[in-house]
Coordinates of N, CA and C in Angstrom, one line a residue:
G1 N 83.0 90.3 95.0 CA 84.3 90.0 95.2 C 84.9 88.3 94.8
K2 N 86.4 87.8 94.7 CA 87.0 86.9 94.5 C 87.0 86.0 96.0
G3 N 86.4 84.5 95.7 CA 87.0 84.1 96.8 C 86.3 84.1 98.1
A4 N 86.1 82.9 98.9 CA 85.6 83.0 99.9 C 86.1 82.1 101.1
M5 N 86.2 83.5 102.4 CA 86.7 82.5 103.8 C 86.1 82.6 104.3
V6 N 86.2 81.9 105.8 CA 86.0 81.5 106.8 C 85.6 82.1 107.7
Q7 N 84.6 83.0 107.6 CA 84.2 83.9 109.2 C 84.1 83.7 110.5
E8 N 83.3 82.5 109.8 CA 82.5 82.3 112.0 C 82.9 80.9 112.4
V9 N 82.8 79.6 112.6 CA 82.1 78.7 112.6 C 82.1 78.3 114.5
I10 N 80.0 78.5 114.1 CA 79.8 78.3 115.3 C 80.1 77.0 116.0
G11 N 80.3 76.6 117.7 CA 81.3 76.5 118.4 C 80.7 75.2 118.9
K12 N 79.8 74.9 118.4 CA 79.2 73.1 118.0 C 77.9 72.3 117.7
S13 N 77.9 71.2 117.3 CA 76.9 71.1 116.2 C 75.4 70.5 117.5
R14 N 74.4 71.5 116.9 CA 73.0 70.9 118.0 C 72.6 69.8 117.8
Y15 N 72.7 69.2 116.4 CA 72.4 67.9 116.7 C 72.7 66.8 115.0
P16 N 72.8 65.5 114.5 CA 73.5 65.2 113.8 C 72.8 65.7 112.7
G17 N 73.4 66.4 111.3 CA 73.7 66.9 110.7 C 72.7 68.7 110.0
D18 N 73.4 69.2 111.7 CA 73.0 70.1 111.9 C 73.6 71.2 111.2
P19 N 73.0 71.8 110.0 CA 74.0 73.2 108.6 C 74.7 73.8 109.1
Q20 N 74.0 74.7 110.6 CA 75.1 75.6 111.2 C 76.6 74.7 112.2
G21 N 76.5 73.9 112.1 CA 77.4 72.9 113.4 C 78.0 72.1 112.1
Q22 N 78.1 71.8 110.6 CA 78.8 71.0 110.0 C 80.5 71.1 110.2
G23 N 80.9 72.8 109.8 CA 82.0 73.0 109.7 C 82.7 73.1 111.1
F24 N 82.1 72.9 112.2 CA 82.5 73.0 113.8 C 83.2 71.4 113.7
S25 N 82.1 70.7 113.2 CA 82.0 69.6 113.7 C 83.4 68.7 112.7
A26 N 83.4 69.3 111.4 CA 85.1 69.0 110.7 C 85.9 69.4 110.8
G27 N 86.1 70.0 112.1 CA 87.2 70.8 112.2 C 87.8 72.4 111.5
V28 N 87.0 72.5 111.1 CA 87.2 73.8 109.5 C 87.6 75.0 111.1
K29 N 88.1 75.9 110.6 CA 88.6 77.2 110.9 C 88.4 78.7 110.7
G30 N 87.9 79.6 111.6 CA 87.8 81.2 111.0 C 89.2 81.6 110.3
G31 N 89.2 81.9 108.6 CA 90.4 82.6 108.2 C 90.8 81.5 107.1
W32 N 90.4 80.1 106.8 CA 90.6 79.7 106.2 C 89.8 80.1 104.7
V33 N 89.8 79.7 103.7 CA 89.5 79.8 102.2 C 88.7 78.4 101.6
V34 N 88.1 78.7 100.9 CA 87.2 77.9 99.9 C 88.6 77.5 98.8
K35 N 89.0 76.5 98.9 CA 89.5 76.0 97.9 C 88.9 75.3 96.5
S36 N 88.2 74.5 96.6 CA 87.5 73.3 96.2 C 85.9 72.9 96.5
I37 N 85.7 72.8 95.7 CA 84.0 71.9 96.0 C 84.1 71.1 95.3
N38 N 83.5 69.8 95.4 CA 83.3 68.9 94.4 C 84.7 68.7 93.5
G39 N 85.8 69.0 94.0 CA 86.5 68.7 92.6 C 87.7 70.2 92.5
Q40 N 85.6 71.1 91.9 CA 86.3 72.2 91.6 C 86.5 73.6 91.9
D41 N 87.7 73.4 91.6 CA 88.8 74.8 91.8 C 88.0 76.3 92.2
V42 N 87.9 76.7 93.2 CA 87.5 77.8 93.3 C 87.9 78.9 93.8
L43 N 89.3 78.8 93.9 CA 90.4 79.9 95.1 C 90.2 81.7 94.3
N44 N 89.7 81.3 92.8 CA 88.8 82.2 91.9 C 88.3 82.9 91.6
A45 N 86.4 81.9 92.2 CA 85.8 81.8 91.7 C 85.3 83.6 92.6
D46 N 84.2 83.6 91.5 CA 83.3 85.2 92.4 C 82.9 84.4 93.7
F47 N 82.6 85.3 94.4 CA 82.5 85.0 96.3 C 80.4 84.6 96.1
E48 N 79.8 85.4 94.8 CA 78.2 84.6 94.9 C 78.6 83.8 94.2
A49 N 79.1 83.3 93.1 CA 78.9 81.6 92.6 C 79.3 80.4 93.3
I50 N 80.3 80.6 93.8 CA 80.7 80.0 95.3 C 79.4 79.7 96.2
M51 N 79.1 80.5 97.3 CA 77.9 80.4 97.3 C 76.7 80.2 96.9
D52 N 76.2 80.2 95.8 CA 75.5 79.5 95.2 C 76.2 77.7 94.5
M53 N 77.0 77.2 94.6 CA 77.6 75.9 94.6 C 77.4 75.3 95.9
L54 N 77.6 76.2 96.7 CA 77.0 75.5 98.3 C 75.4 75.8 98.5
D55 N 75.0 76.6 97.9 CA 73.6 76.5 97.9 C 73.0 77.0 99.1
D56 N 74.2 78.0 99.5 CA 74.3 79.1 101.1 C 74.1 80.3 101.0
E57 N 72.4 80.6 100.8 CA 72.0 81.6 101.3 C 71.9 82.7 102.6
V58 N 72.5 81.9 103.6 CA 72.9 82.7 104.6 C 73.8 83.4 104.8
A59 N 75.2 83.4 104.2 CA 76.1 84.4 103.9 C 76.1 85.1 102.9
D60 N 74.9 84.7 102.2 CA 75.2 85.4 100.5 C 74.9 86.7 100.6
P61 N 75.3 88.3 100.8 CA 74.6 89.6 100.5 C 73.3 89.5 100.4
R62 N 73.8 89.0 98.9 CA 72.7 89.0 97.9 C 71.0 88.5 98.8
F63 N 70.6 88.0 99.5 CA 69.8 87.1 99.6 C 69.7 87.9 101.4
S64 N 70.0 89.4 101.7 CA 69.5 89.7 103.0 C 68.4 90.5 103.3
K65 N 67.6 90.2 102.3 CA 66.2 90.6 102.6 C 65.1 90.0 101.7
S66 N 64.9 89.4 100.9 CA 64.9 88.5 99.9 C 65.4 87.0 99.2
V67 N 64.7 86.1 99.4 CA 65.8 85.3 98.6 C 65.0 85.8 96.7
A68 N 63.7 85.8 96.7 CA 62.7 85.6 95.8 C 62.9 86.7 95.3
L69 N 63.3 88.0 95.5 CA 63.2 88.5 94.9 C 64.8 89.4 94.3
A70 N 65.8 88.8 95.6 CA 67.4 88.6 94.6 C 67.6 87.9 93.5
L71 N 67.0 86.9 94.0 CA 67.3 85.9 92.3 C 66.7 86.2 91.4
E72 N 65.6 86.9 91.2 CA 65.1 87.6 90.2 C 65.8 88.4 89.8
Q73 N 66.4 89.6 90.5 CA 67.5 90.8 90.4 C 68.4 90.3 89.8
K74 N 69.0 89.4 90.4 CA 70.3 88.6 90.2 C 70.7 87.6 89.0
G75 N 69.4 86.7 90.2 CA 70.6 85.4 89.7 C 71.0 84.5 89.7
R76 N 71.5 83.7 89.5 CA 72.4 83.0 90.4 C 73.5 82.8 88.9
Q77 N 74.5 82.7 90.2 CA 75.8 82.9 89.1 C 76.1 81.3 89.0
A78 N 76.3 80.5 90.2 CA 76.5 78.6 89.4 C 75.0 77.9 89.7
Q79 N 75.0 77.0 89.6 CA 74.3 75.5 90.3 C 75.1 75.4 91.8
P80 N 74.0 74.7 92.5 CA 74.1 74.4 93.6 C 74.6 72.5 93.5
V81 N 76.0 72.0 93.8 CA 76.3 70.8 93.3 C 75.7 69.8 94.1
D82 N 75.8 69.0 94.0 CA 75.2 67.5 94.4 C 75.9 67.1 95.5
A83 N 74.8 66.7 96.6 CA 75.8 66.6 97.6 C 75.7 64.7 97.9
P84 N 77.1 64.7 98.4 CA 77.3 65.2 99.2 C 78.0 65.9 98.4
I85 N 78.5 67.1 99.8 CA 79.1 68.3 98.9 C 81.1 68.0 99.9
T86 N 81.6 68.0 99.2 CA 83.5 68.3 99.9 C 83.8 69.2 99.6
V87 N 83.9 69.3 100.0 CA 84.8 71.3 100.3 C 86.5 70.9 100.7
T88 N 87.5 71.3 100.3 CA 88.1 71.4 100.5 C 89.0 72.8 100.8
F89 N 90.0 73.1 102.1 CA 90.1 74.1 102.3 C 91.7 74.9 102.1
A90 N 91.9 76.2 102.3 CA 93.7 76.4 102.2 C 93.8 77.5 103.1
T91 N 94.8 77.5 104.0 CA 95.9 78.6 104.7 C 96.2 79.9 103.8
I92 N 96.2 81.0 104.3 CA 97.3 82.2 103.5 C 98.1 81.9 104.3
P93 N 99.2 81.8 103.5 CA 100.5 81.7 104.5 C 101.0 83.7 105.0
G94 N 101.3 83.5 106.2 CA 101.1 84.3 107.1 C 100.2 85.7 107.9
Y95 N 98.6 84.9 107.3 CA 97.8 85.1 107.6 C 97.2 84.7 108.7
V96 N 96.6 86.1 110.0 CA 96.2 85.8 111.2 C 94.4 86.1 111.2
Y97 N 93.8 85.0 111.3 CA 92.7 85.6 111.8 C 92.3 86.2 113.0
K98 N 91.7 87.4 112.5 CA 91.2 87.9 113.6 C 89.9 88.4 114.1
G99 N 89.4 87.3 113.8 CA 87.4 87.5 113.9 C 87.2 87.0 114.4
E100 N 85.8 87.0 115.4 CA 85.7 86.7 116.6 C 85.5 85.2 116.3
V101 N 85.6 84.7 117.5 CA 86.0 82.7 117.9 C 84.1 82.5 118.3
L102 N 83.2 81.5 117.8 CA 81.5 81.7 118.2 C 82.1 80.5 119.6
G103 N 81.4 80.3 120.6 CA 81.8 79.6 121.2 C 80.3 78.3 121.4
P104 N 80.4 77.4 121.9 CA 78.9 76.4 122.2 C 77.4 77.4 121.9
D105 N 77.3 78.2 122.6 CA 76.1 78.8 122.5 C 76.3 80.3 121.6
W106 N 76.5 80.0 120.3 CA 76.8 81.5 119.6 C 77.5 82.5 119.9
E107 N 78.2 82.5 120.8 CA 78.6 84.0 121.5 C 79.9 83.9 121.1
P108 N 80.6 84.7 120.8 CA 81.9 85.3 120.9 C 82.8 84.3 122.2
A109 N 83.9 83.3 122.1 CA 83.9 83.2 122.8 C 85.7 83.2 123.5
H110 N 86.2 82.9 124.6 CA 87.8 84.0 125.0 C 88.6 83.1 124.1
R111 N 89.3 84.1 123.8 CA 90.7 83.2 123.1 C 91.9 82.5 124.0

């Protein structure tokens, strides 16, 4: 598919630099879409290319069984960008995010 949308934001950062807590620390919200990565427009980029640029194997379904096997079979669509990574987001006018909001314990929080 095209583009990438934030689905779950963990409700706290467990420690400084926690990769699972960076979105929360930055105020990212579910339903936002990735607009650019390090200044490169990715609104219409392939999802896999966006995940490769972010070097995010957790959210990429190609890596659900084995990173090595997935890379061997499908390869990378983009090279990871250099750190520090700057991501800008956009919202979709009229779109209401209906996914779970995760609390500090990673369990769904009541809205």
